[in-house]
XYZ file of C-alpha atoms in Angstrom:
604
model
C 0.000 0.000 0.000
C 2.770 2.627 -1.111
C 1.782 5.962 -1.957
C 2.637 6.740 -5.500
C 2.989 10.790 -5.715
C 2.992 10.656 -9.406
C 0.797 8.622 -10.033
C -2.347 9.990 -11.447
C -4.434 11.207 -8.995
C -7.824 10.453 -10.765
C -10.856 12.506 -11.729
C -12.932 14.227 -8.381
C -16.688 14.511 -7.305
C -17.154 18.086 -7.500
C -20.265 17.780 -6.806
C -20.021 18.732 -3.415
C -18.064 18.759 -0.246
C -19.457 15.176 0.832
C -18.865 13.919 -2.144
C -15.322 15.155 -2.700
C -14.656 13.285 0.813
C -16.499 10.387 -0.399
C -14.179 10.253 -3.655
C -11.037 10.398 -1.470
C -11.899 7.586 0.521
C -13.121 5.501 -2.654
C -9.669 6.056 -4.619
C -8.315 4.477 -1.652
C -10.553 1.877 -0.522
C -8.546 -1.036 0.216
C -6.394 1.259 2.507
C -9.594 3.088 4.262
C -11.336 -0.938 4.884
C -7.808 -1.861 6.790
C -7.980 1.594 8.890
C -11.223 0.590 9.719
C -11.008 -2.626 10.355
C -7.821 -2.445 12.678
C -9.364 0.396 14.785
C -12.470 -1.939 15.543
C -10.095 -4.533 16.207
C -8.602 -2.540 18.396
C -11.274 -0.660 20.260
C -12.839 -4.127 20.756
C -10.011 -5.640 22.507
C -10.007 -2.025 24.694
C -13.777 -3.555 25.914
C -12.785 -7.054 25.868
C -9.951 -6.334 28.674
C -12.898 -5.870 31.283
C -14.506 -8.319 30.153
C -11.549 -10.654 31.044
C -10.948 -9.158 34.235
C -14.688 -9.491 35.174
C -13.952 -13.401 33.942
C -10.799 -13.404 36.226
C -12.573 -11.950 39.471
C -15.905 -13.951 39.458
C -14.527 -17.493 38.098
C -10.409 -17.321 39.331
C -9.959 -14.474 42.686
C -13.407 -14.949 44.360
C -13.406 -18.785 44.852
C -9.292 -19.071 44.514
C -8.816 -21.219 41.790
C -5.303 -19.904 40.958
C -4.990 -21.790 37.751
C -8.491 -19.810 36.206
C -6.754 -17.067 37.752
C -3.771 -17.243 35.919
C -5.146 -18.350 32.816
C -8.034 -14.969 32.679
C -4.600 -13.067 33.735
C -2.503 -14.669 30.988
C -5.907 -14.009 28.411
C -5.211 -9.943 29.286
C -1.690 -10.025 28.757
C -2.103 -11.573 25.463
C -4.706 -9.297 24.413
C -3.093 -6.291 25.851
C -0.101 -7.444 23.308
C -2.132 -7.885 20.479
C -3.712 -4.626 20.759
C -0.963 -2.844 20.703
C 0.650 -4.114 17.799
C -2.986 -3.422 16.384
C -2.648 0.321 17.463
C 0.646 1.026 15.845
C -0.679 -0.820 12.641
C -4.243 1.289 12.899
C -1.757 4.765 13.504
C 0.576 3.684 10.616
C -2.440 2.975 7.973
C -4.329 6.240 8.962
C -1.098 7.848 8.225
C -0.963 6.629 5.008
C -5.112 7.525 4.470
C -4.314 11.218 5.201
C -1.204 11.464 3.083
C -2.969 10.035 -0.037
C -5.888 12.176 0.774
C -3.077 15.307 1.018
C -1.221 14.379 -2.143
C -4.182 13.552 -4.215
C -5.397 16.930 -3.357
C -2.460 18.792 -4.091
C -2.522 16.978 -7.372
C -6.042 17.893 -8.545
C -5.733 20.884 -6.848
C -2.485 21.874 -9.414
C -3.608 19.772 -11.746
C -6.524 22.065 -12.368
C -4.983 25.408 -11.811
C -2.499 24.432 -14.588
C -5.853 23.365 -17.331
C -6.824 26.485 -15.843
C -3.832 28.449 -17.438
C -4.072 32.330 -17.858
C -7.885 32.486 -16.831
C -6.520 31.355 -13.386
C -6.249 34.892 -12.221
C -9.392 36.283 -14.083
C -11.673 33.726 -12.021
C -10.179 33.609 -8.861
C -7.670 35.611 -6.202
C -3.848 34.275 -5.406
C -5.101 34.387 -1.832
C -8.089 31.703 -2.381
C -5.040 29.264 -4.291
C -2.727 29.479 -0.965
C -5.444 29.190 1.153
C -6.274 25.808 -0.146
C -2.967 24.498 -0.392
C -1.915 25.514 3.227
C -5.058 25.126 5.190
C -7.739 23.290 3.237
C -5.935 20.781 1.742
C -4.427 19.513 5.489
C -7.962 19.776 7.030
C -9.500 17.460 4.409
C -6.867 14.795 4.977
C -7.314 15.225 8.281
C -11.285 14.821 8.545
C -11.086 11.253 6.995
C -10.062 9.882 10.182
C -13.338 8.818 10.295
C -12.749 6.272 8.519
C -10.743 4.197 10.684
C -11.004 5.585 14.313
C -14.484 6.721 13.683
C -15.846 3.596 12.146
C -13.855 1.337 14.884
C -15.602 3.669 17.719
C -19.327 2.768 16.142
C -18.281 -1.007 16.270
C -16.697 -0.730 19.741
C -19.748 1.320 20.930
C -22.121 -1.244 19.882
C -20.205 -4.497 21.026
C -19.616 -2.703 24.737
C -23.775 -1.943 24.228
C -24.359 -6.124 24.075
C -21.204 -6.806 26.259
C -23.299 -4.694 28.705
C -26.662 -6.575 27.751
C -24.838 -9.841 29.599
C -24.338 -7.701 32.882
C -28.083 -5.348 32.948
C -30.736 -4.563 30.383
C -31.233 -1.326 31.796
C -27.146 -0.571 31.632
C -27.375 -1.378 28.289
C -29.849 0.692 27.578
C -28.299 4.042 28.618
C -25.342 3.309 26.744
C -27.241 2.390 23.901
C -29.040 5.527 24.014
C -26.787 7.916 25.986
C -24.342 8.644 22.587
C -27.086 9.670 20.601
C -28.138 11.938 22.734
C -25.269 13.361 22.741
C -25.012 13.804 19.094
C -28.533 15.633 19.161
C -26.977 17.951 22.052
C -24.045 18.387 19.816
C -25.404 18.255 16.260
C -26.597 21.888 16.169
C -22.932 23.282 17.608
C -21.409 21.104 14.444
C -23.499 22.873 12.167
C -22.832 26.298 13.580
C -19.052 25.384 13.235
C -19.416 24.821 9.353
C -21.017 28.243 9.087
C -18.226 30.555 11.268
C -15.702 28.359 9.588
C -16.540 28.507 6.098
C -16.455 32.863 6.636
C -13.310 32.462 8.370
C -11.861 30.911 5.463
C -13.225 33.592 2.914
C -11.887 36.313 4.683
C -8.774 34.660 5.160
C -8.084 34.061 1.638
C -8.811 38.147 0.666
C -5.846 38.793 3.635
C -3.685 35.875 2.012
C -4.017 37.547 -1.239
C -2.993 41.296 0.688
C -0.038 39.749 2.044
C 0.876 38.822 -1.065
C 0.283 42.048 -2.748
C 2.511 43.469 -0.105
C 5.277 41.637 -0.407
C 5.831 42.148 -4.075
C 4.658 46.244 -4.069
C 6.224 47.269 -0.624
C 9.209 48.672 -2.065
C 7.221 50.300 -4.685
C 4.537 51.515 -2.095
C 7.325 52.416 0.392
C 8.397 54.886 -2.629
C 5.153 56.509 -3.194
C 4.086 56.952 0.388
C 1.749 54.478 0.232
C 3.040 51.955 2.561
C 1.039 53.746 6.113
C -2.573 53.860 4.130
C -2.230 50.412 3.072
C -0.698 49.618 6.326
C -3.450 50.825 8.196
C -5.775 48.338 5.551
C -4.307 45.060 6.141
C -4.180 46.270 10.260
C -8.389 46.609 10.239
C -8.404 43.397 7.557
C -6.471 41.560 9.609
C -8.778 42.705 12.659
C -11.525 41.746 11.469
C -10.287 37.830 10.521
C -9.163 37.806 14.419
C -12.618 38.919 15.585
C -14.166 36.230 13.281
C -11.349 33.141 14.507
C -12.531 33.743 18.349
C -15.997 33.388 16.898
C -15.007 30.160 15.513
C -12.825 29.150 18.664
C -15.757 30.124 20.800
C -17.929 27.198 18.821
C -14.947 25.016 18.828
C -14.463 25.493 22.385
C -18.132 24.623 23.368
C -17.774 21.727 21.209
C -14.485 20.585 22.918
C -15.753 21.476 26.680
C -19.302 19.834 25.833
C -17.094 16.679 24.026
C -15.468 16.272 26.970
C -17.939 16.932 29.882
C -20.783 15.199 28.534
C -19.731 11.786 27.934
C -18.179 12.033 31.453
C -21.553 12.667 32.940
C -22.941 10.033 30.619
C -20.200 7.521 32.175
C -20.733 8.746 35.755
C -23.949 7.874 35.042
C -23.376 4.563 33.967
C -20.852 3.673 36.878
C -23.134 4.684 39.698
C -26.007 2.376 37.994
C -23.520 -0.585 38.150
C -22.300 0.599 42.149
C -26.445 0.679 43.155
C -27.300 -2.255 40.989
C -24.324 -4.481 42.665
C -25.288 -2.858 45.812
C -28.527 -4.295 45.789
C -26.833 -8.072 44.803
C -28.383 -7.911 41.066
C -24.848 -7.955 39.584
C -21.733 -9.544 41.182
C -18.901 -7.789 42.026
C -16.935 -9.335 38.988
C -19.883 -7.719 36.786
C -19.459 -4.545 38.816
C -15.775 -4.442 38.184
C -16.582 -4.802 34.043
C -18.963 -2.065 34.226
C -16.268 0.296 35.879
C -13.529 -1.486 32.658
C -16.536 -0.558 30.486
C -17.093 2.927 31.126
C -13.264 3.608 30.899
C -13.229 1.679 27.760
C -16.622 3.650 26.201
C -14.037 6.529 26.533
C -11.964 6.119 23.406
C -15.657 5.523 21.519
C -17.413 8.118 22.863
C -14.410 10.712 22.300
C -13.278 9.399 18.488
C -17.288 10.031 17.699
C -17.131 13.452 19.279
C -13.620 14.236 17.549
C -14.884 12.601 14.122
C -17.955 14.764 13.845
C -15.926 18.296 14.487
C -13.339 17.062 11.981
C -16.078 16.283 9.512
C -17.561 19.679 9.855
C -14.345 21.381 8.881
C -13.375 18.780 6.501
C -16.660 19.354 4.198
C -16.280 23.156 4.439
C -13.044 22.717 3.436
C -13.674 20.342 0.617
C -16.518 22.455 -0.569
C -14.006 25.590 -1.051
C -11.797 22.746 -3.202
C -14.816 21.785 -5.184
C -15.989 25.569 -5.986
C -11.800 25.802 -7.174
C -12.133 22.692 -9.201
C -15.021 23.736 -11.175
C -13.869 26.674 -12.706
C -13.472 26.625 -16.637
C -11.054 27.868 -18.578
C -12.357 29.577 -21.516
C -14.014 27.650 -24.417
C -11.747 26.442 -26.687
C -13.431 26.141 -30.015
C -11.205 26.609 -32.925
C -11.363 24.202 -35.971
C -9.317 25.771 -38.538
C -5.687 25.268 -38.878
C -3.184 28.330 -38.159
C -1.300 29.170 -41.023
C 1.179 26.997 -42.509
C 3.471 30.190 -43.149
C 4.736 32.752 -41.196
C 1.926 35.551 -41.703
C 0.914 38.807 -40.948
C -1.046 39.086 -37.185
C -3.924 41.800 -37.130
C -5.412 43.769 -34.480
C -8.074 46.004 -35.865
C -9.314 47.154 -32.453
C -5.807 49.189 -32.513
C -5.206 48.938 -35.853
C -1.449 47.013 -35.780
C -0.514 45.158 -38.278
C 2.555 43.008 -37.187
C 5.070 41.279 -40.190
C 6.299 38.724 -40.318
C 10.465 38.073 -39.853
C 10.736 41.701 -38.584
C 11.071 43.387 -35.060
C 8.231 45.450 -33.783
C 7.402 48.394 -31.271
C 4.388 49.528 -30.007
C 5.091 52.803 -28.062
C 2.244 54.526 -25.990
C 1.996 56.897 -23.094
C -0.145 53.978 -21.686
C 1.457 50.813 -21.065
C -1.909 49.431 -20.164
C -2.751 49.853 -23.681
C 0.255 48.128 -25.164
C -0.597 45.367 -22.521
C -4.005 44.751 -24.071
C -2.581 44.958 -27.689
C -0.303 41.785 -26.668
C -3.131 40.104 -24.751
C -5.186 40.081 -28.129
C -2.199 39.079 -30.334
C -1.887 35.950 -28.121
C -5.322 35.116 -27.632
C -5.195 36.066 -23.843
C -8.565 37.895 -24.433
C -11.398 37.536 -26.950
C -10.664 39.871 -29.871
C -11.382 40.042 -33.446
C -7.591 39.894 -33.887
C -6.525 37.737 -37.121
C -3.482 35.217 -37.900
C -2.941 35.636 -41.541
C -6.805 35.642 -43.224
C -7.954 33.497 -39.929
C -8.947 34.622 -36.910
C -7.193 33.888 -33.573
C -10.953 32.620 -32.205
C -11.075 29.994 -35.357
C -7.535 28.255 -34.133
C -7.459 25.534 -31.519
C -5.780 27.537 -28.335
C -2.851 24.401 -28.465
C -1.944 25.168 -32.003
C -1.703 29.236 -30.726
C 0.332 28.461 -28.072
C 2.746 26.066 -29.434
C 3.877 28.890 -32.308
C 3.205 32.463 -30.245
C 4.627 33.431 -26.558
C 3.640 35.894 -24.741
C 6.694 36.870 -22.176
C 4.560 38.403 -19.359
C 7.564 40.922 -17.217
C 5.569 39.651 -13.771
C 6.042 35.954 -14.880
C 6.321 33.390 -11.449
C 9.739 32.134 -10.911
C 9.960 29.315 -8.884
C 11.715 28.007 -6.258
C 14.709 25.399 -6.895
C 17.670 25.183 -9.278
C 18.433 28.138 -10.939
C 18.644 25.566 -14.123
C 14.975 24.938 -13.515
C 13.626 27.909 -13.651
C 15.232 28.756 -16.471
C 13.399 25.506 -17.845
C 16.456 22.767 -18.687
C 16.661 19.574 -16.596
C 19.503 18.573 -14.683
C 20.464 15.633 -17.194
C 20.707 18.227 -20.286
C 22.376 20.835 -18.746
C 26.152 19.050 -20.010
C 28.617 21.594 -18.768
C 26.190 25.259 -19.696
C 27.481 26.120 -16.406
C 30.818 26.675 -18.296
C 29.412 27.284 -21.761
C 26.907 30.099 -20.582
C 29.582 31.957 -18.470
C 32.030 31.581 -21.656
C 33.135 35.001 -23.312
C 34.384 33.115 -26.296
C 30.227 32.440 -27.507
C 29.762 32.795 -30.795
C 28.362 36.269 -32.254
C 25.269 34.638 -33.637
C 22.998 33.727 -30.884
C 20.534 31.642 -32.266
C 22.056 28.138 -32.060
C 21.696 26.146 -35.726
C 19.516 23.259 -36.214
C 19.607 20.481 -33.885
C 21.942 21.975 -31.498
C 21.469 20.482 -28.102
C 20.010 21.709 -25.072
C 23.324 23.038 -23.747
C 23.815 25.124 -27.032
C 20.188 26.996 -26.684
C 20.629 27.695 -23.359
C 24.078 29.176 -23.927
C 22.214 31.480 -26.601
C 19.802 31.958 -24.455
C 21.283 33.119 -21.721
C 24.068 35.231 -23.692
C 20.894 36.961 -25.758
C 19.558 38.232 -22.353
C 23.211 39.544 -21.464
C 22.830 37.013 -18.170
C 26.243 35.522 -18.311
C 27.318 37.779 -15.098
C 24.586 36.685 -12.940
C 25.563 33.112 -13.671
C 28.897 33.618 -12.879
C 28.431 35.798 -9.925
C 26.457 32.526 -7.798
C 27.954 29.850 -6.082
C 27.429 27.084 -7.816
C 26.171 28.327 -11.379
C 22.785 27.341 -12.844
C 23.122 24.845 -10.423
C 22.259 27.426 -7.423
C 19.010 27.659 -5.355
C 16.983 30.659 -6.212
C 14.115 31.153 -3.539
C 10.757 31.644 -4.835
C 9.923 34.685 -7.339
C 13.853 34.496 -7.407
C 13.543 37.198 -4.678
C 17.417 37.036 -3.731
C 17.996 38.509 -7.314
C 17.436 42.028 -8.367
C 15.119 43.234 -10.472
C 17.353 43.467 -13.592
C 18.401 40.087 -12.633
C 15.218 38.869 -12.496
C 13.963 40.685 -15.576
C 16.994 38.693 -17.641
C 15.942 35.597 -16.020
C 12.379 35.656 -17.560
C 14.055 36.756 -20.805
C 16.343 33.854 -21.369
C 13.265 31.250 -20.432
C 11.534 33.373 -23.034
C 14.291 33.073 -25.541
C 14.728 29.395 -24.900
C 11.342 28.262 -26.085
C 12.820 30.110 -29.860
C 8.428 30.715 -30.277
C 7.703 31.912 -33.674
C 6.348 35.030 -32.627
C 7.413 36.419 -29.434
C 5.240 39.080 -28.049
C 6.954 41.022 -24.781
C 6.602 44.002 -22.705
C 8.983 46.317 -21.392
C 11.698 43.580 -21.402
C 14.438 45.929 -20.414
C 12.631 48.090 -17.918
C 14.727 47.572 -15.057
C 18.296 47.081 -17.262
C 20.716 50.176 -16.899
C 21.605 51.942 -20.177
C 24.913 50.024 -20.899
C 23.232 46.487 -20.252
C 19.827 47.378 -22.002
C 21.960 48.587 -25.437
C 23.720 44.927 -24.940
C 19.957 42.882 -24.852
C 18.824 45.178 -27.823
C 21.868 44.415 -30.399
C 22.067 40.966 -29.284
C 18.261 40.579 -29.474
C 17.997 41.521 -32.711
C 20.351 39.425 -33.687
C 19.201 36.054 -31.794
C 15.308 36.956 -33.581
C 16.588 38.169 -37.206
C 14.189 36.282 -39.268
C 11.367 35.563 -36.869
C 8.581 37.812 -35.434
C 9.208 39.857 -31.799
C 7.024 42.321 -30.959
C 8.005 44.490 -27.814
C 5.646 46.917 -25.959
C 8.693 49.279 -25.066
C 9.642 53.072 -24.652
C 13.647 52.900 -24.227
C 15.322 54.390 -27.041
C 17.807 52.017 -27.542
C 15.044 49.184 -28.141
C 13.390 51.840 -30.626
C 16.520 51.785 -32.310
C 16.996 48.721 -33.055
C 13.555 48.150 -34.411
C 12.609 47.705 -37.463
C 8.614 48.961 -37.392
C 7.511 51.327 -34.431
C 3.689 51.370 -33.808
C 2.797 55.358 -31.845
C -0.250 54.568 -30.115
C -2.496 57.341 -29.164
C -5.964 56.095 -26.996
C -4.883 52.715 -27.781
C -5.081 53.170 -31.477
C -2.614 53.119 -34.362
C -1.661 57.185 -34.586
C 1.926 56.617 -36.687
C 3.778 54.203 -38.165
C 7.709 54.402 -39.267
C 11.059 54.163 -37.978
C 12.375 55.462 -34.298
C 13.941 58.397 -36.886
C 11.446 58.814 -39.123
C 9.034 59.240 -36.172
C 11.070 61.284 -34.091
C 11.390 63.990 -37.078
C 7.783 63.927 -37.984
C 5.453 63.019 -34.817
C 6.062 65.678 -31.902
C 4.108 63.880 -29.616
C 6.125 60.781 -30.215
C 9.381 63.030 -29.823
C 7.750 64.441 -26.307
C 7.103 61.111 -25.272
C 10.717 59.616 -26.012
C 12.355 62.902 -24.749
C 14.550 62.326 -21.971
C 16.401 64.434 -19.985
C 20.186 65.502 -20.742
C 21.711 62.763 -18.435
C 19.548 60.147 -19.790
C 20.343 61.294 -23.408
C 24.189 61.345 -22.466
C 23.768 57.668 -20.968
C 22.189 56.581 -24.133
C 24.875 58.030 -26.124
C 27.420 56.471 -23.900
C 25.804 53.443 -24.253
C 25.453 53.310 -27.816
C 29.024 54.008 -27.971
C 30.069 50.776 -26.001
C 30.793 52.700 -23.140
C 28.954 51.708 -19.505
C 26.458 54.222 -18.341
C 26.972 56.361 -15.061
């Protein structure tokens, strides 16, 4: 019964929380039948012992026969063996139950959000993702103990019930009764619980997601003197989710005091029965010493029920926030006609840009939000009316798009691990790049020929995006450990990062904003000779305002509201379009830096 984390993890019930927790325990069956069947086992044996010890007392102690005695004595020690072996078998399979139910979660979970693609962050907040992979996800593995200690307390609750119909009817009968009473009692606290816990969770996911926006726009706030207003924000958010957990620990806390002092009324009950009863010679002391073994053993039952029903209660909410995650839809996919065979023109008449083929492309505009959207509808981010030669982008099948145009988003995740990895080569292919990417004897041309191996594009790659320093400047190469969002980089770092994964894919048509943003003059003239070279022949399009990109281009776009207002070189339109001049104009440092930097020397 090995857990298999690759495995695949199978298709879920989303058609409700229940039913998601239903599906876990089905994909797992055999595993969930042993749980159960060992903790019966086992809580059995926990009423058996007084049953032995009644045995031992009435048949072995009270008329001294020392050989029954020792034989009812050597019957408890045997048991008592067994039933430990059967606890650490019952702990190690439930173990095993709440893994699987963990990493088959995570699995469908990422599984989805990948199908899920771009329209991840148009349907629902980073803060409602993290929730559900730190919090949810371990609360739904851990509500299926109920499937092993909470099916072995039903069995052990009814076999003490007819263990206790051999002593007294009317013992039996409270037991038999006494439980579901104390569900009723409890029942409406459970469903109270769901209700505080499933708002907790909301408004913890909208202060996940602030956190989040915080930690990648503090410097940025910090800068604009933003950082005390939004400060003051996340201090009343975060208020308010504190005010809403002591609701929910108030209900758990009733739950847990009630759990605990009910059932031990309910037993007190039951043991001062059994003292009157034996008082009054209807049971003999032997019986009266198995009631007291039963009570104490109607413990573990009595609590596991308690502990399974408040487990349940989070574990549906929590499942239910996993099914409302897993039935989001990407959007329709329903293109049936082929892209074009041949490299061909792409048209966006909302703006009015035509891009061509084999050339390099700018789109400048006082508002990079409008640039943005241009790309978005080039790469079939958002519905357009934009076309792919004399087809339109909504005709193709979204694979086909995807396979042949890239859109290099500047915000693009960077994960956590080898530096190799994020770049996107495996370990196996990366042949010595360490040395190769770092080498200042790579050749001029940066696009590697046909069939070169993985070492050779990433070599390109990485020279293209002028990141040979930053490899050479870590410990251990592309081999180093780059923390998530590659946050122990700097910007410019990180901005050369995402270009080289870019550049490593070679798309047909690349499609990127502001690539160089955060590149100082001398480094940003470097990407812009060296990315004209790597792309000469195939389509880039850059959304950019630096001069030295401008440049190098061949076509500039001037936007104006988003629309097509020139069209020409960075000279042409710099000595007919005035507002295109005003908005390249720098000021004289910044013009000296370019020149500098244009003349191979490093800006100041």
């Amino acid at each position: 019964m090995r857990i298999d984390a690759y495995e695949d993890p199978g298709t879920p019930d989303r058609r409700g929380g229940w039913r998601y927790l239903a599906w876990l325990v089905r994909r797992q069956w055999p595993r969930c039948l042993a749980g159960a069947v060992l903790a019966s086992v086992w809580m059995v044996l926990l009423a058996a012992t007084p049953y032995l010890m009644a045995r031992a007392v009435d048949h072995g102690l009270e008329p001294g026969d020392m050989g029954a005695l020792a034989g009812w004595t050597g019957a408890m020690v045997a048991v008592g063996g067994v039933n430990a072996w059967l606890g650490v078998m019952r702990h190690r399979t439930m173990t095993k139950v709440r893994m699987d139910a963990n990493f088959r979660t995570v699995k469908v979970v990422v599984g989805h959000a990948t199908r899920l693609g771009a329209a991840l962050r148009g349907q629902v907040g980073t803060g409602e993702v993290v929730t559900i992979g730190v919090g949810d996800v371990q609360t739904i593995s851990t509500s299926l103990t109920a499937v092993g200690p909470g099916v072995g307390a039903i069995v052990a609750y009814a076999a003490v019930g007819g263990l206790m119909l051999s002593v007294s009817i009317r013992l039996a009968l409270v037991v038999l009764l006494g439980v579901p009473v104390l569900g009723l009692l409890l029942g409406p606290l459970m469903g109270r619980l769901q209700g505080r816990e499933a708002e907790y969770r909301e408004r913890q996911s909208v202060l996940t997601a602030r956190i989040g926006d915080l930690a990648g726009g503090l410097r940025v706030l910090n800068g604009l003197g933003g950082k005390g207003l939004v400060a003051d924000a996340f201090h009343r958010d975060s208020g308010r989710l504190r005010e809403q957990g002591y609701r929910v620990g108030a209900v758990t806390s009733w739950i847990q005091a009630l759990g605990v002092g009910l059932p031990m009324l309910f037993l007190a009950l039951v043991t001062w029965l059994g003292a009157r009863q034996a008082a009054q010679g209807h049971i003999s002391v032997g019986e009266l010493v198995s009631v007291y073994g039963y009570v104490v053993a109607l413990g573990w039952p009595v609590a596991f029920l308690i502990e399974m029903g408040h487990q349940l209660s989070r574990g549906v909410v929590a499942a239910r926030r996993v099914v409302a995650f897993l039935r989001l839809e990407p959007a329709p996919d329903e293109g049936t006609r082929d892209a074009p065979a041949e490299p061909s023109v792409l048209h966006d008449p909302a703006s009015g840009v035509r891009i061509t083929p084999g050339r390099l492309t700018a789109l400048v505009t006082p508002h990079p939000s409008d640039a943005t959207d241009i790309l978005d509808r080039l790469a079939r981010y958002t519905p357009s009316d934009a076309t792919w030669g004399d087809v339109p982008l909504t005709d193709i099948p979204l694979a086909q798009i995807r396979s042949r145009i890239l859109l290099a988003d500047p915000e693009a995740d960077l994960f956590a691990g080898p530096l190799h990895d994020v770049i996107g080569v495996a370990e196996a292919n990366l042949r010595g790049a360490g040395n190769c990417a770092t080498s200042h004897e790579a050749p001029a041309a940066a696009k590697p020929p046909p069939g070169a191996d993985e070492t050779a594009k990433l070599t390109a790659a990485i020279r293209t995006a002028a990141a040979e320093d930053i490899i050479r400047a870590l410990p251990d190469g592309l081999r180093t450990q780059v923390a998530a969002q590659a946050r122990d980089l700097s910007g410019g770092q990180r901005q050369r990062i995402r270009l080289a994964r870019a550049l490593l894919t070679d798309p047909e048509v690349l499609l990127a904003a502001e690539p160089t943003s955060a590149l100082d003059a001398h480094t940003e003239a470097t990407v812009a000779d060296r990315l004209k070279q790597a792309r000469r022949g195939r389509t880039t399009v850059l959304a950019a305002t630096s001069p030295l990109l401008l440049a190098r281009a061949d076509v500039v776009h001037h936007l104006v509201d988003g629309k097509v207002a020139a069209t020409g070189t960075h000279r042409e339109l710099l000595e007919t379009e005035p507002g295109y001049r005003a908005l390249i104009a720098r000021d004289d440092e910044g013009a000296e830096d370019t020149e500098r930097a244009e003349e191979g020397a490093p800006a100041r």
